[in-house]
Amino acid sequence: MPTEPLSQKEIEDRLAELPGWSLDGDRITRTYRLSTHFAATALVVHIAQTQEELNHHSDLTLGYNTVSLAVHTHDAGGAVTVKDFELAGKVEALAPGHGAT
Ligand SMILES: C[C@H](O)[C@H](O)[C@H]1CNC2=NC(N)=NC(=O)C2=N1
């Protein structure tokens, strides 16, 4: 079953439950800060594993000590869907274990 685009209000309501996440253009985004470059790299690997398990992938950017995600749903024509928020929720759950803020 195709995934339907969320309305602006649905997006805003869901973002209110995800501190640190925001809507940037047609993607939801978050930047995490880590203590070291190696910690940031380990978080990238963990997120990549989660994305493979979900079969849903963000644009993932590794900085010196930051990890940024930007995601929307290609199969919905680049709209934001529940799949994007499912990924965001799983990353929010695993990030603290890496010391991410
Ligand atoms: C064929 C494969 O299942 C699809 O291309 C998956 C892969 N990862 C994906 N990631 C994202 N962000 N959106 C998608 O629609 C999507 N679809």
Coordinates of C-alpha atoms and ligand atoms in Angstrom, one line a residue:
M1 CA 0.0 0.0 0.0
P2 CA 1.5 3.4 -1.0
T3 CA 2.5 5.7 1.9
E4 CA 0.4 8.9 1.9
P5 CA 2.0 12.3 2.3
L6 CA 1.3 13.9 5.7
S7 CA -0.5 17.2 6.0
Q8 CA 1.4 20.3 7.3
K9 CA -0.5 20.0 10.5
E10 CA 0.2 16.3 10.9
I11 CA 3.9 17.1 10.3
E12 CA 3.9 19.9 12.9
D13 CA 2.1 17.8 15.5
R14 CA 4.6 14.9 15.1
L15 CA 7.6 17.3 15.2
A16 CA 6.3 18.7 18.5
E17 CA 6.9 15.2 19.9
L18 CA 10.5 15.1 18.5
P19 CA 12.6 17.8 20.1
G20 CA 15.5 18.7 17.9
W21 CA 13.8 17.7 14.7
S22 CA 12.5 20.3 12.2
L23 CA 11.0 20.7 8.7
D24 CA 13.6 22.0 6.2
G25 CA 12.0 22.3 2.8
D26 CA 10.4 19.0 2.1
R27 CA 12.5 17.0 4.5
I28 CA 12.6 16.5 8.3
T29 CA 16.0 17.1 9.7
R30 CA 18.1 16.7 12.8
T31 CA 21.7 17.3 13.7
Y32 CA 23.4 15.4 16.6
R33 CA 26.6 16.5 18.3
L34 CA 29.0 13.9 19.6
S35 CA 32.1 14.0 21.8
T36 CA 34.5 12.9 19.1
H37 CA 34.8 12.2 15.4
F38 CA 35.0 8.5 16.1
A39 CA 31.8 8.6 18.2
A40 CA 30.1 10.5 15.3
T41 CA 31.3 7.8 12.9
A42 CA 30.0 5.0 15.1
L43 CA 26.6 6.7 15.2
V44 CA 26.5 6.9 11.4
V45 CA 27.1 3.1 11.3
H46 CA 24.3 2.4 13.8
I47 CA 21.9 4.7 11.9
A48 CA 22.8 3.0 8.6
Q49 CA 22.1 -0.4 10.1
T50 CA 18.7 0.9 11.3
Q51 CA 17.9 2.4 7.9
E52 CA 18.6 -1.0 6.3
E53 CA 16.4 -2.8 8.7
L54 CA 13.6 -0.3 8.0
N55 CA 14.4 -0.1 4.3
H56 CA 14.1 3.7 4.7
H57 CA 17.1 5.9 4.2
S58 CA 18.0 9.5 5.0
D59 CA 20.6 11.7 3.5
L60 CA 23.2 11.1 6.3
T61 CA 26.0 13.6 6.7
L62 CA 29.1 13.1 8.9
G63 CA 31.0 16.2 10.2
Y64 CA 33.9 16.5 12.5
N65 CA 31.7 15.7 15.6
T66 CA 28.2 16.0 14.1
V67 CA 25.8 13.6 12.3
S68 CA 23.0 15.2 10.3
L69 CA 19.9 13.5 8.9
A70 CA 17.5 14.8 6.3
V71 CA 14.7 12.5 5.2
H72 CA 11.6 12.3 3.1
T73 CA 9.9 9.5 1.3
H74 CA 11.0 8.9 -2.3
D75 CA 8.1 6.5 -3.0
A76 CA 5.7 9.4 -2.0
G77 CA 7.2 11.8 -4.5
G78 CA 9.5 13.3 -1.9
A79 CA 6.8 14.1 0.6
V80 CA 7.1 13.6 4.3
T81 CA 5.3 10.4 5.5
V82 CA 4.9 8.3 8.6
K83 CA 7.9 6.3 7.4
D84 CA 10.1 9.3 7.9
F85 CA 8.9 9.7 11.5
E86 CA 9.3 6.0 12.1
L87 CA 13.0 6.4 11.2
A88 CA 13.3 9.6 13.3
G89 CA 11.8 7.8 16.3
K90 CA 14.2 4.9 16.1
V91 CA 17.2 7.2 15.7
E92 CA 16.0 9.3 18.7
A93 CA 15.9 6.1 20.7
L94 CA 19.4 4.9 19.8
A95 CA 21.3 8.3 19.7
P96 CA 21.6 8.8 23.5
G97 CA 23.5 5.5 23.8
H98 CA 26.2 7.1 21.7
G99 CA 26.3 10.2 23.9
A100 CA 24.6 12.3 21.2
T101 CA 22.9 15.5 22.0
Ligands
LIG1 C1 13.3 -0.4 -3.5 C2 13.4 0.1 -2.1 O1 12.5 -0.6 -1.2 C3 12.9 1.6 -2.0 O2 13.6 2.4 -2.9 C4 13.0 2.2 -0.5 C5 14.5 2.4 -0.1 N1 14.7 3.5 0.8 C6 13.9 4.5 0.9 N2 14.2 5.6 1.6 C7 13.4 6.7 1.6 N3 13.7 7.8 2.3 N4 12.3 6.7 0.9 C8 11.8 5.7 0.1 O3 10.8 5.8 -0.5 C9 12.6 4.5 0.1 N5 12.3 3.4 -0.6

